[in-house]
Coordinates of C-alpha atoms (C1' of nucleotides) in Angstrom, one line a residue:
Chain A
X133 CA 30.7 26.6 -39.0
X134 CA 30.7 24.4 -35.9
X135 CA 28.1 24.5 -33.1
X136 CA 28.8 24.4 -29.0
X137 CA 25.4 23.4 -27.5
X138 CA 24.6 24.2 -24.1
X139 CA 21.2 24.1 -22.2
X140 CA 21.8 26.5 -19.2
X141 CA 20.7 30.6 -19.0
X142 CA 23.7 32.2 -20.9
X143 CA 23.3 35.2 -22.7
X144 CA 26.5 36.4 -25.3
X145 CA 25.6 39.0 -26.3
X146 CA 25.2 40.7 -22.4
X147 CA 28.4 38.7 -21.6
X148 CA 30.6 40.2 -24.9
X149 CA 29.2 43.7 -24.1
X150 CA 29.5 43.5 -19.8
X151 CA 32.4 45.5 -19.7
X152 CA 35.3 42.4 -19.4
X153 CA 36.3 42.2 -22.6
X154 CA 37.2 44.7 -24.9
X155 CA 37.8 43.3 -28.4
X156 CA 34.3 42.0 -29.5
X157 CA 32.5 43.9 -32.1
X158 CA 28.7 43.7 -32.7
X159 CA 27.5 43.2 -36.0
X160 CA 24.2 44.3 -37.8
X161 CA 21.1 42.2 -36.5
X162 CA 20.6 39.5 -39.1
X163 CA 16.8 38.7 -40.6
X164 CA 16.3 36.2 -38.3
X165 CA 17.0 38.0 -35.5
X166 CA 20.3 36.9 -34.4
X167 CA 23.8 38.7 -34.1
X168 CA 27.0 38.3 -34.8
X169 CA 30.0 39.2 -32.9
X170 CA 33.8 39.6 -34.1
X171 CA 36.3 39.4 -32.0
X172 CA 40.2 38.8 -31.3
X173 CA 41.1 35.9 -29.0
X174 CA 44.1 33.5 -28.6
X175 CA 45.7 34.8 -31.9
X176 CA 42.2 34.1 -33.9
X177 CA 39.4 36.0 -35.3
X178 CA 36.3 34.6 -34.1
X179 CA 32.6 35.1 -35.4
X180 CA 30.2 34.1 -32.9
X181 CA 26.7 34.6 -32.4
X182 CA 23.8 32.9 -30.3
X183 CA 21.2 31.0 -31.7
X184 CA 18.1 28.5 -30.1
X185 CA 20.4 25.5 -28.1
X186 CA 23.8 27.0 -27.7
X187 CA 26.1 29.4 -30.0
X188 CA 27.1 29.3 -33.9
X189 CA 31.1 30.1 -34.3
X190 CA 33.7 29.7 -36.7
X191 CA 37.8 30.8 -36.2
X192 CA 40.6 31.7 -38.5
X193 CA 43.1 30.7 -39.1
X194 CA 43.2 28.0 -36.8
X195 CA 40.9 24.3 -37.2
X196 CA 37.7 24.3 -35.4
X197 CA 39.3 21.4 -34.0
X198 CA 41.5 23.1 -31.8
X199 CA 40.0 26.4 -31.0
X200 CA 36.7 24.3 -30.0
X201 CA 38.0 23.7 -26.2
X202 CA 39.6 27.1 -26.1
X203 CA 36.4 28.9 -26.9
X204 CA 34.8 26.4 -24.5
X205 CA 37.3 27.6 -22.4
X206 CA 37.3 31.2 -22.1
X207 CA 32.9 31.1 -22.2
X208 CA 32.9 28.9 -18.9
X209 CA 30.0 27.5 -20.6
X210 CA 31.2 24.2 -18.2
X211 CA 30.8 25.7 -15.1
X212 CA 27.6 25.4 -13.3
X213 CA 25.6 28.1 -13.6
X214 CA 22.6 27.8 -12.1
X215 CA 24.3 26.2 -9.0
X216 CA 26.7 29.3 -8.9
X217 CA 23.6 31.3 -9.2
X218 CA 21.8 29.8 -6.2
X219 CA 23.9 30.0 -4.0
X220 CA 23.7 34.0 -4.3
X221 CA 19.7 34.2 -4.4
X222 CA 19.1 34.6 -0.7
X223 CA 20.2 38.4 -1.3
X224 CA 17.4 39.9 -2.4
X225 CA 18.7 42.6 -4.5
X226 CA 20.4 40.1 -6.6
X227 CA 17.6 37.9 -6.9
X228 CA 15.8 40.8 -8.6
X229 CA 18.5 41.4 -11.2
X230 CA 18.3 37.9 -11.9
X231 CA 15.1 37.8 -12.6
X232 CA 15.7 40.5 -14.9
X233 CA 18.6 40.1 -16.5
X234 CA 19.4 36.3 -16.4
X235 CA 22.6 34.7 -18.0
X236 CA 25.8 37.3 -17.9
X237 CA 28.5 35.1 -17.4
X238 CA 32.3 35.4 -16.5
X239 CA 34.7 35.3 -19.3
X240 CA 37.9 33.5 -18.8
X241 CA 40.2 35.5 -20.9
X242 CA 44.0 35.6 -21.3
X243 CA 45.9 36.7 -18.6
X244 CA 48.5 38.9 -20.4
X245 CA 45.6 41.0 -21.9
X246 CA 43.0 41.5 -19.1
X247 CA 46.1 43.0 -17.1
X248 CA 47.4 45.4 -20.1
X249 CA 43.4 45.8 -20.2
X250 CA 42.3 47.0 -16.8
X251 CA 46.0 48.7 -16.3
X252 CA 44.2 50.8 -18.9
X253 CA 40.9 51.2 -17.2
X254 CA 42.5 53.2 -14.3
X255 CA 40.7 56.9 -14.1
X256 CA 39.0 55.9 -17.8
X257 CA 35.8 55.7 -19.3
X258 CA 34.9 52.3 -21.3
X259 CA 35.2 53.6 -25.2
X260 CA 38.5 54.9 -24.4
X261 CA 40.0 51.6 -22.9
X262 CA 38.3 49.9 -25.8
X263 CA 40.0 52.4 -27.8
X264 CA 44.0 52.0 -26.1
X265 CA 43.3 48.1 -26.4
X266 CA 42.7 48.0 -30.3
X267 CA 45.2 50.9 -31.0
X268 CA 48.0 48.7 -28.6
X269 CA 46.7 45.5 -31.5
X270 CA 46.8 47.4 -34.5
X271 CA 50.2 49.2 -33.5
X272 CA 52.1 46.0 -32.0
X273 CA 50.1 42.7 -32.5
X274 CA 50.7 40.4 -34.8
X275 CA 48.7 40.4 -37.8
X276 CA 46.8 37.5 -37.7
X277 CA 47.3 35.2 -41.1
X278 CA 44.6 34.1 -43.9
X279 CA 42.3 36.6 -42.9
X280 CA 41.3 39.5 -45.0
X281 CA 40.3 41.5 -42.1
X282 CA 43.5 43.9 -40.6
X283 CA 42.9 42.9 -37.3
X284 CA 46.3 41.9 -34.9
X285 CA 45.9 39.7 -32.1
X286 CA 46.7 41.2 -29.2
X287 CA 50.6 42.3 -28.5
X288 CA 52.7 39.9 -26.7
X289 CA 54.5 41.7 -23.3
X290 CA 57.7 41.2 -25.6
X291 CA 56.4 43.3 -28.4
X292 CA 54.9 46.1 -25.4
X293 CA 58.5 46.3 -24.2
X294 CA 59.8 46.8 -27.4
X295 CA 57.3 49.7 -28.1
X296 CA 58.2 51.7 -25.0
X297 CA 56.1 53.5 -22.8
X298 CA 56.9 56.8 -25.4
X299 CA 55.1 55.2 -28.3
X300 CA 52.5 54.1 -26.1
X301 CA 51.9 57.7 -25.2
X302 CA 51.2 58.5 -28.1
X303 CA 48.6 56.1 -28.7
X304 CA 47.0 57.5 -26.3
X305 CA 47.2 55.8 -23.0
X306 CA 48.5 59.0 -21.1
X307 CA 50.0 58.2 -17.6
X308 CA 49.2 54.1 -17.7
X309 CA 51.5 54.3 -20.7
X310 CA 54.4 53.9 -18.2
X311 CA 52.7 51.0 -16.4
X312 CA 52.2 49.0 -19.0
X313 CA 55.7 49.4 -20.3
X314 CA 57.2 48.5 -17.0
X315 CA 54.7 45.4 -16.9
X316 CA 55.4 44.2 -19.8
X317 CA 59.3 44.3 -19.4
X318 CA 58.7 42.4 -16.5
X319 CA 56.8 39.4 -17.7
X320 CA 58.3 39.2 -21.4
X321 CA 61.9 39.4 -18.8
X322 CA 60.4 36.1 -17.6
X323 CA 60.3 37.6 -13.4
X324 CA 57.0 34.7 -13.5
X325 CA 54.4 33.2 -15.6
X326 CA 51.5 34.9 -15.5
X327 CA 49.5 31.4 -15.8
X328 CA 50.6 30.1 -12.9
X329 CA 48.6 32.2 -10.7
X330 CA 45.7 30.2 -12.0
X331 CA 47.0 27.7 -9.6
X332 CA 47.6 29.9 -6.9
X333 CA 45.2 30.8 -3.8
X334 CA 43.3 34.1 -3.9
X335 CA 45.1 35.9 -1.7
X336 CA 48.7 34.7 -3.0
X337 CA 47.6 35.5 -6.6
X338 CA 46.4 39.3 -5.4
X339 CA 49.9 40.0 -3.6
X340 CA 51.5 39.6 -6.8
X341 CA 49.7 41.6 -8.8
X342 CA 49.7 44.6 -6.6
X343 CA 53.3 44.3 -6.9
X344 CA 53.2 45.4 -10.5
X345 CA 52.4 49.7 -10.8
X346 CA 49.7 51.0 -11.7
X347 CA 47.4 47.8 -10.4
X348 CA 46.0 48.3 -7.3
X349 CA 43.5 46.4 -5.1
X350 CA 40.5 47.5 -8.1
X351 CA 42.5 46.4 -11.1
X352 CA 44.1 42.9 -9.7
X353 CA 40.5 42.0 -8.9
X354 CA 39.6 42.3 -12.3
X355 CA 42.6 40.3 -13.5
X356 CA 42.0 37.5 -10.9
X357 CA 38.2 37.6 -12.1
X358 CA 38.2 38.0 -15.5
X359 CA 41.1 35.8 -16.4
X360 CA 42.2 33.9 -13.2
X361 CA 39.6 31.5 -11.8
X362 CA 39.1 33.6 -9.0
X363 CA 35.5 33.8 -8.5
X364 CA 35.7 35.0 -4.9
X365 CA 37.3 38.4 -6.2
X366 CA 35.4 40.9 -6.1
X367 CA 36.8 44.5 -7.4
X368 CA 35.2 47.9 -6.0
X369 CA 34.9 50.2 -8.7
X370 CA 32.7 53.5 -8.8
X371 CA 29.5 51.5 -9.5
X372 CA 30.0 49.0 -7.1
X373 CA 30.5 51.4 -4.5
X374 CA 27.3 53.2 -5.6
X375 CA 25.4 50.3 -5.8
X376 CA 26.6 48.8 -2.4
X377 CA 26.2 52.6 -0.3
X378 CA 22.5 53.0 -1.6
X379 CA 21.5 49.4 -2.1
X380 CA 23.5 47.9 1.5
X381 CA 24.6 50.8 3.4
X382 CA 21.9 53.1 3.0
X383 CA 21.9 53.2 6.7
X384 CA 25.0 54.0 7.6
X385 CA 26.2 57.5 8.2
X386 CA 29.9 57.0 7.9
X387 CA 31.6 56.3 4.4
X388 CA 32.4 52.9 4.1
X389 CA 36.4 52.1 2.3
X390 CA 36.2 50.5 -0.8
X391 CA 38.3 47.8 1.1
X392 CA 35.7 47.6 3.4
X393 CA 33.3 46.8 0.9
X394 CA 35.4 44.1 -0.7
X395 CA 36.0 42.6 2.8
X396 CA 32.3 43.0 3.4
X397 CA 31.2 41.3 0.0
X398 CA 33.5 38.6 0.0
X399 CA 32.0 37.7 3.4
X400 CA 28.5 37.6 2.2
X401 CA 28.5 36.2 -0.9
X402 CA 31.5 33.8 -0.9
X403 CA 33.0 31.7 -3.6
X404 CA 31.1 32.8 -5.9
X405 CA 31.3 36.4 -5.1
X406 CA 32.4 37.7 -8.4
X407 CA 29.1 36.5 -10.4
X408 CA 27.5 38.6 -7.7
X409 CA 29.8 42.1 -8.6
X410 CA 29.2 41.1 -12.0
X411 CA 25.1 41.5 -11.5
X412 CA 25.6 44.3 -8.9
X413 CA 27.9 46.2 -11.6
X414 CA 25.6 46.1 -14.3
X415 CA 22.6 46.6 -12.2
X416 CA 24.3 49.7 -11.1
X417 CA 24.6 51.1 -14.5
X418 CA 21.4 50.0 -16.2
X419 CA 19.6 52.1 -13.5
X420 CA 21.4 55.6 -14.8
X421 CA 20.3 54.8 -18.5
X422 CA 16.6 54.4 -17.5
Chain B
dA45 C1' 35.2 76.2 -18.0
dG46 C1' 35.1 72.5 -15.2
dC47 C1' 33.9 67.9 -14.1
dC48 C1' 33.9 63.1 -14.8
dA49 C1' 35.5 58.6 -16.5
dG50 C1' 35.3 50.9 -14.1
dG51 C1' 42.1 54.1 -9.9
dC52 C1' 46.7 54.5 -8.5
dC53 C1' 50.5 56.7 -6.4
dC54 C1' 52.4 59.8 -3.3
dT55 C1' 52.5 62.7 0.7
dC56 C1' 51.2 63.8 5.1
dC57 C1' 48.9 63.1 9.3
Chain C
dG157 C1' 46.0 53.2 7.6
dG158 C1' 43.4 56.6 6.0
dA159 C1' 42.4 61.2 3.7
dG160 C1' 43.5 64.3 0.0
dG161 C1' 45.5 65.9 -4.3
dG162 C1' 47.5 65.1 -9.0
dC163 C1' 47.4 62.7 -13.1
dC164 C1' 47.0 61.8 -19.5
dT165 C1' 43.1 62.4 -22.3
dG166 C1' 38.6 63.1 -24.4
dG167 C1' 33.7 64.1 -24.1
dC168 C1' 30.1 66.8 -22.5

DNA sequence: AGCCAGGCCCTCC
DNA sequence: GGAGGGCCTGGC
């Protein structure tokens, strides 16, 4: 069992379960009031869960020793938070939902996945996509060694172009079966490294990814959030459009374009604008389960 | 039965 | 360059 500490507002459990990431699992509250998570990342089962000071983990199969940067990693715990945070409290909507809901984070997560991921999310509804994601692992991932669980990690773009967009069908995936075929001929084909665009500007990196079907302005600001270092993105999904119409545009009488919006977000909230979707998405939805 | 779900693609203007 | 319709599939 090893221990990250970490002294700023983070919340897991809201972070697992935001709607980024799709392979975490919650487990039965313990006594003491804490719970576990399960998940799937870089070829390991993880078991994480969030206790006073920081977060309790362990990995299989590989050392504690070298999954402890990687899970550092992919939490952001290192980035600055509350910094990040002011910067976006003079809106006044958002300084609500922090007061309310405080510590949702951005995951960084691989990049291979969170594209197969939110290829999937196009026209879908959230148990579905987590549904096509752990089918697509349990089909054509790896199994991952010395565990007893089944779980695979998640299928590399060579094993999604050796499944073919007809088996992928039948898992389920319906038209985006044929996306994520072509995609992943393309990158396990070697076209470009999906890493790189870690290093690439915003803009740059978001050319590219429209450039694969099926990923359109929505999806490859997901991609470039969730797993690309791209803070500024900032995709326009249903909610955000609800959320920005009644919240910021309740004024207006035409219909604002959901490239609009993205224009008109990015301009107001800045580098940091997808910690700002991120509260405006799940503020959004929180208000329809009340 | 018909609509919606974290959109995208294609056509047509 | 923007609006409108179709799309796999499953749940309500």
């Amino acid at each position: 069992m090893a221990f990250i500490e970490h002294s700023d507002a983070f919340d897991l459990a809201a972070t697992l379960e935001s709607g980024q990431a799709f392979r975490w699992r919650r487990e039965d509250a313990q006594n003491d009031g804490t719970t576990w998570f399960e998940g799937v990342i870089f070829s390991n089962i993880v078991r994480i869960r969030q206790v006073t000071g920081g977060v309790e983990w362990d990995a299989s199969p590989d050392s504690e020793t070298s999954m402890a940067p990687i899970l550092r990693d992919y939490l952001r715990l290192d980035d600055d938070f509350p910094a990040i945070i002011s910067t976006l409290e003079f809106d006044d909507i958002l300084r609500g939902m922090f007061a309310e809901y405080k510590g949702i984070r951005i995951l960084r997560q691989e990049p291979w996945e969170c594209l197969v991921t939110f290829i999937c999310s196009a026209n879908n509804n959230i148990p579905r996509i987590t549904k096509n994601v752990e089918d697509m692992a349990a089909a054509f991932g790896s199994p991952i060694q010395g565990t007893k669980t089944e779980k695979n990690a998640f299928p590399t773009p060579a094993q999604l172009a050796d499944a073919g967009e007809a088996s992928l069908r039948k898992l389920g995936l319906g038209f985006r079966a044929k996306y994520v075929a072509a995609a992943a001929r393309r990158v396990a084909d070697g076209e470009f490294d999906l890493y790189s665009l870690r290093e690439a500007a915003y803009q740059d990196a978001l050319d590219t990814l429209v450039e694969f079907a099926g990923v359109g302005d929505k999806v490859a600001n997901c991609v470039l959030l969730f797993s690309m270092d791209k803070c500024e993105a900032f995709p326009v999904d249903v909610w955000i459009d609800r959320a920005l119409r009644e919240w910021y545009f309740s004024d207006s009488e035409e219909k604002v374009s959901r490239n609009k919006m993205r224009a008109w977000a990015q301009a107001r909230f800045g580098e940091h604008a997808g910690y700002a979707n991120q509260y405006l998405f799940h503020g959004r939805r929180l208000r329809d389960r009340k």
